[in-house]
Amino acid sequence: MKKLISLIYLIGTWTYSVGVKIASLFNEKASQLSKGRKQTWQKLQNYDNSQKCVWIHAASLGEFEQGRPIIEAIKEKYPNKKIVLTFYSPSGYEVRKNYAMADLVCYLPADGPSNARRFIEAINPEVAIFVKYEFWHFFLKTLKKHNIPTYGVSVIFRYQQAFFKWYGEWFRDMLHVFRHIYIQDTASATLLDSIGISNYTVAGDTRFDRVRKIAEASANVDIARRFAIGAQTIMVAGSSWEPDEDVYLPYFLNANSQKQGRLKLIVATHEVDRSRVEKLQARIGAQSFFYTNPPADPENYQVMIVDTIGLLSAIYKYGQIAYIGGGFGKGIHNTLEAATYGIPVIFGPNHKKFKEAVDLINCGAGYCVRTQADFEQIITTLRSDEQKLKQAGIAADNYVKSMCGATDMVMHDIF
């Protein structure tokens, strides 16, 4: 039966790869993935594998941020160790393909016995670390065959996953490959216990270490500082999508809101292409400006649109409240980048798969909104009750502080 499932799985991955190649003719992300996988083999031809490496795999950008503290800790403690960083998704690779702390950054080839053997033998890893969700059958099987210690980091499990179903034996076999799995929460521990997996430690999420370090080292953003002058309340909307803006923008554009005190907004859209940010500015009107083209008097404007990437984590410190986008789509973006500055966070309804968002709500630092009316009620309450706003900020700060330390635990155990 297991051989049959492996065959079905292999046919599925092959079919998907063919589909990607076809889709690459008219879809940009599919084209990036198809070309990127080809480039992986080209890069490996010039890669010197005489020295063993630490292989870290992250599906996309969010998972990279969880793996990044470990990479930086390795380089700090063992500067001569080689790092190979792989991505599955173009949204991760295209942003971090020039990441300086990795000796090689590439796409993970399609999962299959030949690709797995060829890739692993080419990079020659001494240890492999998979971040959060990634479970690739043939890669894991090949790592086991080569006796390469394999670890899962910042992993989180849910009962809906195949591991925990009556038909999940084939999937559970992948978990036995890991020498150790560092999981985020006790709920994951309970699930692993239920299927007889004991090689785990509840370590938390390495992202907490990452966002804390970013906050401590963040530089001042002069345009944001000048924009903040004279404001009573600034809300930073990070990774904002149009459905998010439908919820919060009407409040900021309402003249009655302005009567409550000097209110300002910083918007960092999830996508910063010119048509997207220009459409947003047209909706807001003359009281807005682009970060890359600031006026001489930014303090006299109500809205700043961040039309470039890489600034959001530093800009959150200029806010008293944060709105995190994505909650009306596939899921919210990074709430911790804002919470680490000790400010409450607001987000849409699609947040339940994100443990930190649920935790922030439970500790009084996070708020879920489903409608314009929800948003108006929450922000009005926070703006009018200084003590409540302060308490929510303290709760956010305390929560992030309490969850730090996973990176040190992983480093101590593995290295």
mmCIF file of C-alpha atoms in Angstrom:
data_model
loop_
_atom_site.group_PDB
_atom_site.id
_atom_site.type_symbol
_atom_site.label_atom_id
_atom_site.label_comp_id
_atom_site.label_asym_id
_atom_site.label_seq_id
_atom_site.Cartn_x
_atom_site.Cartn_y
_atom_site.Cartn_z
ATOM 1 C CA MET A 1 0.000 0.000 0.000
ATOM 2 C CA LYS A 2 2.807 2.436 0.905
ATOM 3 C CA LYS A 3 4.509 1.803 -2.438
ATOM 4 C CA LEU A 4 1.240 2.552 -4.217
ATOM 5 C CA ILE A 5 0.805 5.825 -2.288
ATOM 6 C CA SER A 6 4.410 6.781 -3.099
ATOM 7 C CA LEU A 7 3.716 6.145 -6.771
ATOM 8 C CA ILE A 8 0.535 8.234 -6.686
ATOM 9 C CA TYR A 9 2.461 10.992 -4.887
ATOM 10 C CA LEU A 10 5.235 10.888 -7.488
ATOM 11 C CA ILE A 11 2.727 11.076 -10.339
ATOM 12 C CA GLY A 12 1.093 14.020 -8.559
ATOM 13 C CA THR A 13 4.347 15.961 -8.182
ATOM 14 C CA TRP A 14 5.281 15.222 -11.812
ATOM 15 C CA THR A 15 1.849 16.380 -13.017
ATOM 16 C CA TYR A 16 2.174 19.557 -10.963
ATOM 17 C CA SER A 17 5.602 20.269 -12.469
ATOM 18 C CA VAL A 18 4.199 19.857 -15.966
ATOM 19 C CA GLY A 19 1.337 22.165 -15.034
ATOM 20 C CA VAL A 20 3.819 24.783 -13.811
ATOM 21 C CA LYS A 21 5.661 24.670 -17.133
ATOM 22 C CA ILE A 22 2.425 25.137 -19.063
ATOM 23 C CA ALA A 23 1.250 27.917 -16.752
ATOM 24 C CA SER A 24 4.629 29.635 -17.097
ATOM 25 C CA LEU A 25 3.615 30.681 -20.599
ATOM 26 C CA PHE A 26 1.076 33.136 -19.204
ATOM 27 C CA ASN A 27 1.608 33.387 -15.425
ATOM 28 C CA GLU A 28 4.545 35.326 -13.965
ATOM 29 C CA LYS A 29 4.915 33.359 -10.722
ATOM 30 C CA ALA A 30 4.730 30.040 -12.562
ATOM 31 C CA SER A 31 7.358 31.350 -14.980
ATOM 32 C CA GLN A 32 9.628 32.350 -12.087
ATOM 33 C CA LEU A 33 9.262 28.915 -10.506
ATOM 34 C CA SER A 34 9.896 27.035 -13.743
ATOM 35 C CA LYS A 35 12.952 29.099 -14.670
ATOM 36 C CA GLY A 36 14.201 29.094 -11.080
ATOM 37 C CA ARG A 37 14.207 25.316 -10.838
ATOM 38 C CA LYS A 38 16.273 25.129 -14.014
ATOM 39 C CA GLN A 39 18.683 27.686 -12.588
ATOM 40 C CA THR A 40 19.123 25.532 -9.474
ATOM 41 C CA TRP A 41 20.865 22.816 -11.485
ATOM 42 C CA GLN A 42 22.975 25.454 -13.264
ATOM 43 C CA LYS A 43 24.054 26.923 -9.924
ATOM 44 C CA LEU A 44 24.955 23.517 -8.558
ATOM 45 C CA GLN A 45 27.362 22.923 -11.445
ATOM 46 C CA ASN A 46 29.525 25.736 -10.043
ATOM 47 C CA TYR A 47 28.942 24.966 -6.364
ATOM 48 C CA ASP A 48 31.945 23.653 -4.405
ATOM 49 C CA ASN A 49 30.648 20.878 -2.165
ATOM 50 C CA SER A 50 34.025 19.813 -0.789
ATOM 51 C CA GLN A 51 32.981 21.394 2.521
ATOM 52 C CA LYS A 52 29.788 20.175 4.129
ATOM 53 C CA CYS A 53 26.991 22.690 4.543
ATOM 54 C CA VAL A 54 23.987 23.404 6.735
ATOM 55 C CA TRP A 55 20.919 23.132 4.517
ATOM 56 C CA ILE A 56 17.936 25.254 5.553
ATOM 57 C CA HIS A 57 14.688 25.022 3.600
ATOM 58 C CA ALA A 58 11.838 27.552 3.823
ATOM 59 C CA ALA A 59 8.696 27.468 1.720
ATOM 60 C CA SER A 60 8.367 31.218 1.327
ATOM 61 C CA LEU A 61 9.215 34.592 2.841
ATOM 62 C CA GLY A 62 7.367 34.069 6.124
ATOM 63 C CA GLU A 63 9.139 30.787 6.767
ATOM 64 C CA PHE A 64 12.443 32.412 5.845
ATOM 65 C CA GLU A 65 11.901 34.927 8.644
ATOM 66 C CA GLN A 66 11.571 31.966 11.004
ATOM 67 C CA GLY A 67 14.750 30.366 9.686
ATOM 68 C CA ARG A 68 16.705 33.599 9.536
ATOM 69 C CA PRO A 69 17.513 33.848 13.276
ATOM 70 C CA ILE A 70 19.079 30.390 13.082
ATOM 71 C CA ILE A 71 21.129 31.289 10.007
ATOM 72 C CA GLU A 72 22.395 34.447 11.698
ATOM 73 C CA ALA A 73 23.189 32.568 14.903
ATOM 74 C CA ILE A 74 25.127 29.933 12.955
ATOM 75 C CA LYS A 75 27.151 32.567 11.113
ATOM 76 C CA GLU A 76 27.831 34.451 14.337
ATOM 77 C CA LYS A 77 29.053 31.367 16.212
ATOM 78 C CA TYR A 78 30.522 29.401 13.302
ATOM 79 C CA PRO A 79 31.423 31.966 10.602
ATOM 80 C CA ASN A 80 33.122 29.367 8.400
ATOM 81 C CA LYS A 81 30.128 27.075 8.116
ATOM 82 C CA LYS A 82 28.506 27.059 4.687
ATOM 83 C CA ILE A 83 24.780 27.747 4.432
ATOM 84 C CA VAL A 84 22.563 26.524 1.591
ATOM 85 C CA LEU A 85 19.136 28.168 1.625
ATOM 86 C CA THR A 86 16.303 26.824 -0.517
ATOM 87 C CA PHE A 87 12.817 28.124 -1.249
ATOM 88 C CA TYR A 88 9.745 26.531 -2.716
ATOM 89 C CA SER A 89 7.892 29.740 -3.583
ATOM 90 C CA PRO A 90 8.902 32.623 -5.878
ATOM 91 C CA SER A 91 7.565 35.081 -3.287
ATOM 92 C CA GLY A 92 10.370 33.949 -0.990
ATOM 93 C CA TYR A 93 13.174 33.349 -3.456
ATOM 94 C CA GLU A 94 12.744 36.502 -5.523
ATOM 95 C CA VAL A 95 12.984 38.694 -2.414
ATOM 96 C CA ARG A 96 15.879 36.855 -0.734
ATOM 97 C CA LYS A 97 17.874 35.429 -3.659
ATOM 98 C CA ASN A 98 20.793 37.724 -2.781
ATOM 99 C CA TYR A 99 20.721 37.040 0.962
ATOM 100 C CA ALA A 100 24.315 37.667 2.019
ATOM 101 C CA MET A 101 24.537 35.153 4.861
ATOM 102 C CA ALA A 102 23.835 32.168 2.619
ATOM 103 C CA ASP A 103 26.565 30.717 0.415
ATOM 104 C CA LEU A 104 23.946 29.434 -2.024
ATOM 105 C CA VAL A 105 20.305 30.459 -2.455
ATOM 106 C CA CYS A 106 18.148 28.506 -4.879
ATOM 107 C CA TYR A 107 14.763 26.929 -5.524
ATOM 108 C CA LEU A 108 14.084 23.460 -4.177
ATOM 109 C CA PRO A 109 13.747 21.086 -7.150
ATOM 110 C CA ALA A 110 10.493 19.193 -7.603
ATOM 111 C CA ASP A 111 10.235 16.336 -5.117
ATOM 112 C CA GLY A 112 11.191 12.997 -6.632
ATOM 113 C CA PRO A 113 13.734 10.214 -5.971
ATOM 114 C CA SER A 114 16.151 11.293 -8.711
ATOM 115 C CA ASN A 115 15.972 15.019 -7.928
ATOM 116 C CA ALA A 116 16.336 14.416 -4.192
ATOM 117 C CA ARG A 117 19.395 12.204 -4.562
ATOM 118 C CA ARG A 118 21.025 14.519 -7.107
ATOM 119 C CA PHE A 119 20.390 17.670 -5.060
ATOM 120 C CA ILE A 120 21.462 16.288 -1.679
ATOM 121 C CA GLU A 121 24.632 14.775 -3.084
ATOM 122 C CA ALA A 122 25.396 18.095 -4.823
ATOM 123 C CA ILE A 123 25.157 20.266 -1.706
ATOM 124 C CA ASN A 124 26.623 17.663 0.705
ATOM 125 C CA PRO A 125 24.814 18.728 3.921
ATOM 126 C CA GLU A 126 25.996 17.867 7.412
ATOM 127 C CA VAL A 127 22.564 18.765 8.771
ATOM 128 C CA ALA A 128 19.192 19.683 7.239
ATOM 129 C CA ILE A 129 16.657 22.039 8.818
ATOM 130 C CA PHE A 130 13.093 22.321 7.514
ATOM 131 C CA VAL A 131 11.087 25.352 8.654
ATOM 132 C CA LYS A 132 7.453 25.188 9.816
ATOM 133 C CA TYR A 133 5.382 23.264 7.236
ATOM 134 C CA GLU A 134 7.683 21.627 4.729
ATOM 135 C CA PHE A 135 7.415 17.831 4.433
ATOM 136 C CA TRP A 136 8.759 16.440 1.141
ATOM 137 C CA HIS A 137 8.634 12.647 1.008
ATOM 138 C CA PHE A 138 11.538 11.835 -1.316
ATOM 139 C CA PHE A 139 13.842 14.504 0.082
ATOM 140 C CA LEU A 140 13.255 13.245 3.608
ATOM 141 C CA LYS A 141 13.668 9.625 2.518
ATOM 142 C CA THR A 142 16.987 10.472 0.838
ATOM 143 C CA LEU A 143 18.234 12.377 3.895
ATOM 144 C CA LYS A 144 17.483 9.320 6.004
ATOM 145 C CA LYS A 145 19.259 7.030 3.524
ATOM 146 C CA HIS A 146 22.360 9.239 3.707
ATOM 147 C CA ASN A 147 22.190 9.381 7.545
ATOM 148 C CA ILE A 148 21.984 13.182 7.528
ATOM 149 C CA PRO A 149 20.547 14.582 10.808
ATOM 150 C CA THR A 150 17.286 16.336 9.958
ATOM 151 C CA TYR A 151 15.339 18.779 12.119
ATOM 152 C CA GLY A 152 12.046 20.652 11.977
ATOM 153 C CA VAL A 153 12.027 24.178 13.402
ATOM 154 C CA SER A 154 9.088 26.405 14.411
ATOM 155 C CA VAL A 155 6.772 23.616 13.312
ATOM 156 C CA ILE A 156 3.076 23.813 14.112
ATOM 157 C CA PHE A 157 0.557 21.031 13.615
ATOM 158 C CA ARG A 158 -3.233 21.037 13.219
ATOM 159 C CA TYR A 159 -5.628 18.146 13.523
ATOM 160 C CA GLN A 160 -6.790 18.684 9.919
ATOM 161 C CA GLN A 161 -3.406 17.540 8.590
ATOM 162 C CA ALA A 162 -3.082 14.080 7.069
ATOM 163 C CA PHE A 163 -0.640 12.946 9.780
ATOM 164 C CA PHE A 164 -3.527 12.664 12.214
ATOM 165 C CA LYS A 165 -6.083 10.918 9.994
ATOM 166 C CA TRP A 166 -6.889 7.198 9.895
ATOM 167 C CA TYR A 167 -5.218 6.997 6.476
ATOM 168 C CA GLY A 168 -2.131 8.932 7.576
ATOM 169 C CA GLU A 169 0.449 6.179 8.145
ATOM 170 C CA TRP A 170 2.363 7.043 4.957
ATOM 171 C CA PHE A 171 2.498 10.700 6.017
ATOM 172 C CA ARG A 172 3.476 9.813 9.593
ATOM 173 C CA ASP A 173 6.508 7.949 8.283
ATOM 174 C CA MET A 174 7.956 11.316 7.238
ATOM 175 C CA LEU A 175 7.865 12.525 10.839
ATOM 176 C CA HIS A 176 10.014 9.577 11.927
ATOM 177 C CA VAL A 177 12.822 10.846 9.653
ATOM 178 C CA PHE A 178 13.351 13.892 11.857
ATOM 179 C CA ARG A 179 15.911 13.524 14.601
ATOM 180 C CA HIS A 180 14.007 16.190 16.488
ATOM 181 C CA ILE A 181 11.081 18.528 15.825
ATOM 182 C CA TYR A 182 10.958 21.918 17.571
ATOM 183 C CA ILE A 183 7.267 22.812 17.743
ATOM 184 C CA GLN A 184 5.528 26.061 18.536
ATOM 185 C CA ASP A 185 2.857 25.066 21.042
ATOM 186 C CA THR A 186 1.413 22.476 23.386
ATOM 187 C CA ALA A 187 -1.515 21.819 21.035
ATOM 188 C CA SER A 188 0.988 20.456 18.508
ATOM 189 C CA ALA A 189 2.533 18.337 21.273
ATOM 190 C CA THR A 190 -0.847 16.800 22.064
ATOM 191 C CA LEU A 191 -1.355 15.902 18.401
ATOM 192 C CA LEU A 192 2.079 14.301 18.127
ATOM 193 C CA ASP A 193 1.497 12.334 21.318
ATOM 194 C CA SER A 194 -1.727 10.983 19.841
ATOM 195 C CA ILE A 195 0.175 9.280 16.997
ATOM 196 C CA GLY A 196 3.133 8.102 19.026
ATOM 197 C CA ILE A 197 5.659 10.765 17.971
ATOM 198 C CA SER A 198 7.861 11.714 20.922
ATOM 199 C CA ASN A 199 10.957 13.255 19.299
ATOM 200 C CA TYR A 200 9.825 16.841 19.872
ATOM 201 C CA THR A 201 10.333 19.857 22.124
ATOM 202 C CA VAL A 202 7.937 22.757 22.631
ATOM 203 C CA ALA A 203 10.376 25.561 21.807
ATOM 204 C CA GLY A 204 8.142 28.329 20.475
ATOM 205 C CA ASP A 205 8.566 30.340 17.305
ATOM 206 C CA THR A 206 11.951 31.712 16.225
ATOM 207 C CA ARG A 207 10.196 34.714 14.638
ATOM 208 C CA PHE A 208 9.866 36.266 18.096
ATOM 209 C CA ASP A 209 13.644 36.381 18.375
ATOM 210 C CA ARG A 210 13.840 37.864 14.901
ATOM 211 C CA VAL A 211 11.318 40.676 15.398
ATOM 212 C CA ARG A 212 12.830 41.583 18.760
ATOM 213 C CA LYS A 213 16.250 41.896 17.189
ATOM 214 C CA ILE A 214 14.849 43.997 14.329
ATOM 215 C CA ALA A 215 13.123 46.360 16.750
ATOM 216 C CA GLU A 216 16.245 46.805 18.850
ATOM 217 C CA ALA A 217 18.369 47.587 15.791
ATOM 218 C CA SER A 218 15.849 49.536 13.715
ATOM 219 C CA ALA A 219 17.072 52.806 12.272
ATOM 220 C CA ASN A 220 15.124 56.041 12.327
ATOM 221 C CA VAL A 221 13.066 56.791 9.227
ATOM 222 C CA ASP A 222 13.317 60.559 8.947
ATOM 223 C CA ILE A 223 10.328 61.110 6.641
ATOM 224 C CA ALA A 224 8.122 59.071 8.992
ATOM 225 C CA ARG A 225 9.475 60.998 11.984
ATOM 226 C CA ARG A 226 8.662 64.322 10.365
ATOM 227 C CA PHE A 227 5.260 63.080 9.224
ATOM 228 C CA ALA A 228 4.434 62.116 12.827
ATOM 229 C CA ILE A 229 4.968 65.645 14.142
ATOM 230 C CA GLY A 230 1.771 67.027 15.673
ATOM 231 C CA ALA A 231 -0.182 63.776 15.466
ATOM 232 C CA GLN A 232 -2.284 62.576 18.368
ATOM 233 C CA THR A 233 -2.744 59.118 16.876
ATOM 234 C CA ILE A 234 -0.947 57.375 14.017
ATOM 235 C CA MET A 235 -2.122 54.055 12.659
ATOM 236 C CA VAL A 236 0.310 52.044 10.545
ATOM 237 C CA ALA A 237 -1.432 49.742 8.078
ATOM 238 C CA GLY A 238 1.067 47.069 7.094
ATOM 239 C CA SER A 239 0.802 44.688 4.130
ATOM 240 C CA SER A 240 -2.500 46.276 3.222
ATOM 241 C CA TRP A 241 -4.837 44.914 0.534
ATOM 242 C CA GLU A 242 -7.833 46.663 -1.044
ATOM 243 C CA PRO A 243 -10.404 44.728 1.062
ATOM 244 C CA ASP A 244 -8.547 45.930 4.167
ATOM 245 C CA GLU A 245 -8.691 49.485 2.911
ATOM 246 C CA ASP A 246 -12.446 49.162 2.398
ATOM 247 C CA VAL A 247 -12.668 48.562 6.146
ATOM 248 C CA TYR A 248 -10.331 51.172 7.616
ATOM 249 C CA LEU A 249 -10.015 53.987 5.032
ATOM 250 C CA PRO A 250 -13.556 55.392 5.415
ATOM 251 C CA TYR A 251 -12.803 56.203 9.047
ATOM 252 C CA PHE A 252 -9.680 58.163 8.141
ATOM 253 C CA LEU A 253 -11.422 60.002 5.327
ATOM 254 C CA ASN A 254 -14.365 60.953 7.524
ATOM 255 C CA ALA A 255 -14.214 64.607 8.563
ATOM 256 C CA ASN A 256 -15.841 63.769 11.906
ATOM 257 C CA SER A 257 -12.910 61.587 12.824
ATOM 258 C CA GLN A 258 -10.583 64.529 12.418
ATOM 259 C CA LYS A 259 -12.507 66.489 15.017
ATOM 260 C CA GLN A 260 -11.475 63.928 17.633
ATOM 261 C CA GLY A 261 -7.839 64.979 17.346
ATOM 262 C CA ARG A 262 -4.997 64.995 14.858
ATOM 263 C CA LEU A 263 -5.244 61.569 13.222
ATOM 264 C CA LYS A 264 -2.726 60.257 10.711
ATOM 265 C CA LEU A 265 -2.258 57.094 8.687
ATOM 266 C CA ILE A 266 0.770 55.331 7.211
ATOM 267 C CA VAL A 267 -0.088 52.708 4.584
ATOM 268 C CA ALA A 268 2.378 50.099 3.367
ATOM 269 C CA THR A 269 0.592 48.097 0.684
ATOM 270 C CA HIS A 270 1.378 44.408 0.225
ATOM 271 C CA GLU A 271 2.217 45.053 -3.429
ATOM 272 C CA VAL A 272 4.014 48.273 -4.304
ATOM 273 C CA ASP A 273 3.711 48.376 -8.090
ATOM 274 C CA ARG A 274 2.992 51.846 -9.424
ATOM 275 C CA SER A 275 -0.576 51.212 -10.564
ATOM 276 C CA ARG A 276 -1.515 49.855 -7.130
ATOM 277 C CA VAL A 277 -0.168 52.775 -5.086
ATOM 278 C CA GLU A 278 -1.442 55.392 -7.532
ATOM 279 C CA LYS A 279 -4.927 53.897 -7.314
ATOM 280 C CA LEU A 280 -4.722 54.109 -3.532
ATOM 281 C CA GLN A 281 -3.584 57.735 -3.631
ATOM 282 C CA ALA A 282 -6.429 58.621 -5.981
ATOM 283 C CA ARG A 283 -8.839 57.163 -3.457
ATOM 284 C CA ILE A 284 -7.352 59.100 -0.546
ATOM 285 C CA GLY A 285 -6.907 62.446 -2.271
ATOM 286 C CA ALA A 286 -4.630 65.444 -1.864
ATOM 287 C CA GLN A 287 -3.837 64.860 1.806
ATOM 288 C CA SER A 288 -1.533 61.949 0.911
ATOM 289 C CA PHE A 289 2.004 61.631 -0.451
ATOM 290 C CA PHE A 290 4.395 58.869 -1.485
ATOM 291 C CA TYR A 291 7.343 58.034 0.748
ATOM 292 C CA THR A 292 9.673 58.107 -2.271
ATOM 293 C CA ASN A 293 8.471 61.603 -3.249
ATOM 294 C CA PRO A 294 7.909 63.480 0.013
ATOM 295 C CA PRO A 295 6.735 67.086 0.199
ATOM 296 C CA ALA A 296 8.759 69.765 1.936
ATOM 297 C CA ASP A 297 6.268 69.726 4.836
ATOM 298 C CA PRO A 298 5.219 66.084 5.471
ATOM 299 C CA GLU A 299 3.976 67.041 8.934
ATOM 300 C CA ASN A 300 1.063 68.872 7.291
ATOM 301 C CA TYR A 301 -0.282 65.775 5.504
ATOM 302 C CA GLN A 302 -2.660 63.145 6.833
ATOM 303 C CA VAL A 303 -1.583 59.999 4.939
ATOM 304 C CA MET A 304 1.826 58.677 3.912
ATOM 305 C CA ILE A 305 1.892 55.840 1.368
ATOM 306 C CA VAL A 306 5.006 53.673 1.605
ATOM 307 C CA ASP A 307 5.674 52.826 -2.044
ATOM 308 C CA THR A 308 8.852 50.807 -1.507
ATOM 309 C CA ILE A 309 9.774 47.605 0.292
ATOM 310 C CA GLY A 310 12.002 47.011 3.307
ATOM 311 C CA LEU A 311 10.801 49.828 5.592
ATOM 312 C CA LEU A 312 7.688 48.448 7.249
ATOM 313 C CA SER A 313 9.329 46.817 10.272
ATOM 314 C CA ALA A 314 11.038 50.108 11.180
ATOM 315 C CA ILE A 315 8.003 52.292 10.444
ATOM 316 C CA TYR A 316 5.766 50.467 12.940
ATOM 317 C CA LYS A 317 7.561 52.259 15.772
ATOM 318 C CA TYR A 318 5.989 55.554 14.684
ATOM 319 C CA GLY A 319 2.486 54.197 15.268
ATOM 320 C CA GLN A 320 0.280 53.953 18.322
ATOM 321 C CA ILE A 321 -1.958 51.367 16.612
ATOM 322 C CA ALA A 322 -1.255 48.890 13.806
ATOM 323 C CA TYR A 323 -3.556 47.340 11.252
ATOM 324 C CA ILE A 324 -2.237 44.118 9.690
ATOM 325 C CA GLY A 325 -3.510 43.297 6.209
ATOM 326 C CA GLY A 326 -4.499 40.019 4.609
ATOM 327 C CA GLY A 327 -7.316 39.053 6.964
ATOM 328 C CA PHE A 328 -9.930 39.363 4.235
ATOM 329 C CA GLY A 329 -7.932 37.134 1.902
ATOM 330 C CA LYS A 330 -5.780 34.046 2.369
ATOM 331 C CA GLY A 331 -4.634 35.081 5.827
ATOM 332 C CA ILE A 332 -3.097 37.907 7.813
ATOM 333 C CA HIS A 333 0.514 38.946 7.458
ATOM 334 C CA ASN A 334 3.114 39.384 10.199
ATOM 335 C CA THR A 335 1.535 40.748 13.390
ATOM 336 C CA LEU A 336 4.720 40.360 15.433
ATOM 337 C CA GLU A 337 6.664 43.059 13.567
ATOM 338 C CA ALA A 338 4.197 45.577 15.003
ATOM 339 C CA ALA A 339 3.507 43.979 18.383
ATOM 340 C CA THR A 340 7.203 43.970 19.301
ATOM 341 C CA TYR A 341 7.050 47.781 19.497
ATOM 342 C CA GLY A 342 4.377 47.554 22.190
ATOM 343 C CA ILE A 343 1.384 48.634 20.119
ATOM 344 C CA PRO A 344 -1.984 46.870 19.730
ATOM 345 C CA VAL A 345 -2.805 45.225 16.406
ATOM 346 C CA ILE A 346 -6.051 45.075 14.428
ATOM 347 C CA PHE A 347 -6.718 42.559 11.644
ATOM 348 C CA GLY A 348 -9.411 40.855 9.613
ATOM 349 C CA PRO A 349 -11.283 37.601 10.279
ATOM 350 C CA ASN A 350 -8.948 35.165 8.500
ATOM 351 C CA HIS A 351 -6.471 34.896 11.352
ATOM 352 C CA LYS A 352 -7.337 31.686 13.181
ATOM 353 C CA LYS A 353 -4.527 29.655 11.606
ATOM 354 C CA PHE A 354 -2.022 32.088 13.057
ATOM 355 C CA LYS A 355 -1.263 31.190 16.649
ATOM 356 C CA GLU A 356 0.302 34.540 17.488
ATOM 357 C CA ALA A 357 -2.814 36.412 16.316
ATOM 358 C CA VAL A 358 -5.058 34.285 18.520
ATOM 359 C CA ASP A 359 -2.634 34.750 21.417
ATOM 360 C CA LEU A 360 -2.627 38.522 20.941
ATOM 361 C CA ILE A 361 -6.418 38.597 21.072
ATOM 362 C CA ASN A 362 -6.437 36.450 24.216
ATOM 363 C CA CYS A 363 -3.940 38.687 26.016
ATOM 364 C CA GLY A 364 -5.784 41.895 25.113
ATOM 365 C CA ALA A 365 -3.356 43.176 22.488
ATOM 366 C CA GLY A 366 -5.158 42.076 19.322
ATOM 367 C CA TYR A 367 -8.543 42.912 17.800
ATOM 368 C CA CYS A 368 -10.456 41.224 14.991
ATOM 369 C CA VAL A 369 -12.682 43.276 12.684
ATOM 370 C CA ARG A 370 -15.163 42.049 10.083
ATOM 371 C CA THR A 371 -16.812 45.308 9.024
ATOM 372 C CA GLN A 372 -16.256 49.053 8.855
ATOM 373 C CA ALA A 373 -18.431 49.382 11.957
ATOM 374 C CA ASP A 374 -16.224 46.931 13.870
ATOM 375 C CA PHE A 375 -13.128 48.895 12.968
ATOM 376 C CA GLU A 376 -14.668 52.247 13.861
ATOM 377 C CA GLN A 377 -15.790 50.968 17.248
ATOM 378 C CA ILE A 378 -12.375 49.535 18.133
ATOM 379 C CA ILE A 379 -10.245 52.453 16.998
ATOM 380 C CA THR A 380 -12.604 54.977 18.582
ATOM 381 C CA THR A 381 -12.367 53.118 21.890
ATOM 382 C CA LEU A 382 -8.575 52.930 21.751
ATOM 383 C CA ARG A 383 -8.235 56.596 20.818
ATOM 384 C CA SER A 384 -10.631 57.828 23.476
ATOM 385 C CA ASP A 385 -9.375 55.649 26.330
ATOM 386 C CA GLU A 386 -5.689 56.371 26.856
ATOM 387 C CA GLN A 387 -5.397 53.817 29.661
ATOM 388 C CA LYS A 388 -6.871 51.037 27.520
ATOM 389 C CA LEU A 389 -4.510 51.871 24.660
ATOM 390 C CA LYS A 390 -1.541 51.822 27.031
ATOM 391 C CA GLN A 391 -2.572 48.486 28.568
ATOM 392 C CA ALA A 392 -3.012 46.912 25.132
ATOM 393 C CA GLY A 393 0.457 48.088 24.149
ATOM 394 C CA ILE A 394 2.011 46.692 27.330
ATOM 395 C CA ALA A 395 0.257 43.378 26.712
ATOM 396 C CA ALA A 396 1.705 43.226 23.184
ATOM 397 C CA ASP A 397 5.213 43.956 24.432
ATOM 398 C CA ASN A 398 5.000 41.426 27.268
ATOM 399 C CA TYR A 399 3.673 38.733 24.946
ATOM 400 C CA VAL A 400 6.569 39.073 22.492
ATOM 401 C CA LYS A 401 9.146 39.141 25.300
ATOM 402 C CA SER A 402 7.672 36.022 26.895
ATOM 403 C CA MET A 403 7.922 34.040 23.658
ATOM 404 C CA CYS A 404 11.584 34.753 22.861
ATOM 405 C CA GLY A 405 14.315 32.128 23.235
ATOM 406 C CA ALA A 406 13.547 29.440 20.624
ATOM 407 C CA THR A 407 16.674 30.220 18.590
ATOM 408 C CA ASP A 408 19.002 29.691 21.560
ATOM 409 C CA MET A 409 17.324 26.373 22.337
ATOM 410 C CA VAL A 410 17.660 25.114 18.768
ATOM 411 C CA MET A 411 21.281 26.251 18.488
ATOM 412 C CA HIS A 412 22.233 24.630 21.796
ATOM 413 C CA ASP A 413 20.693 21.284 20.823
ATOM 414 C CA ILE A 414 21.755 21.020 17.180
ATOM 415 C CA PHE A 415 25.201 22.617 17.245
#
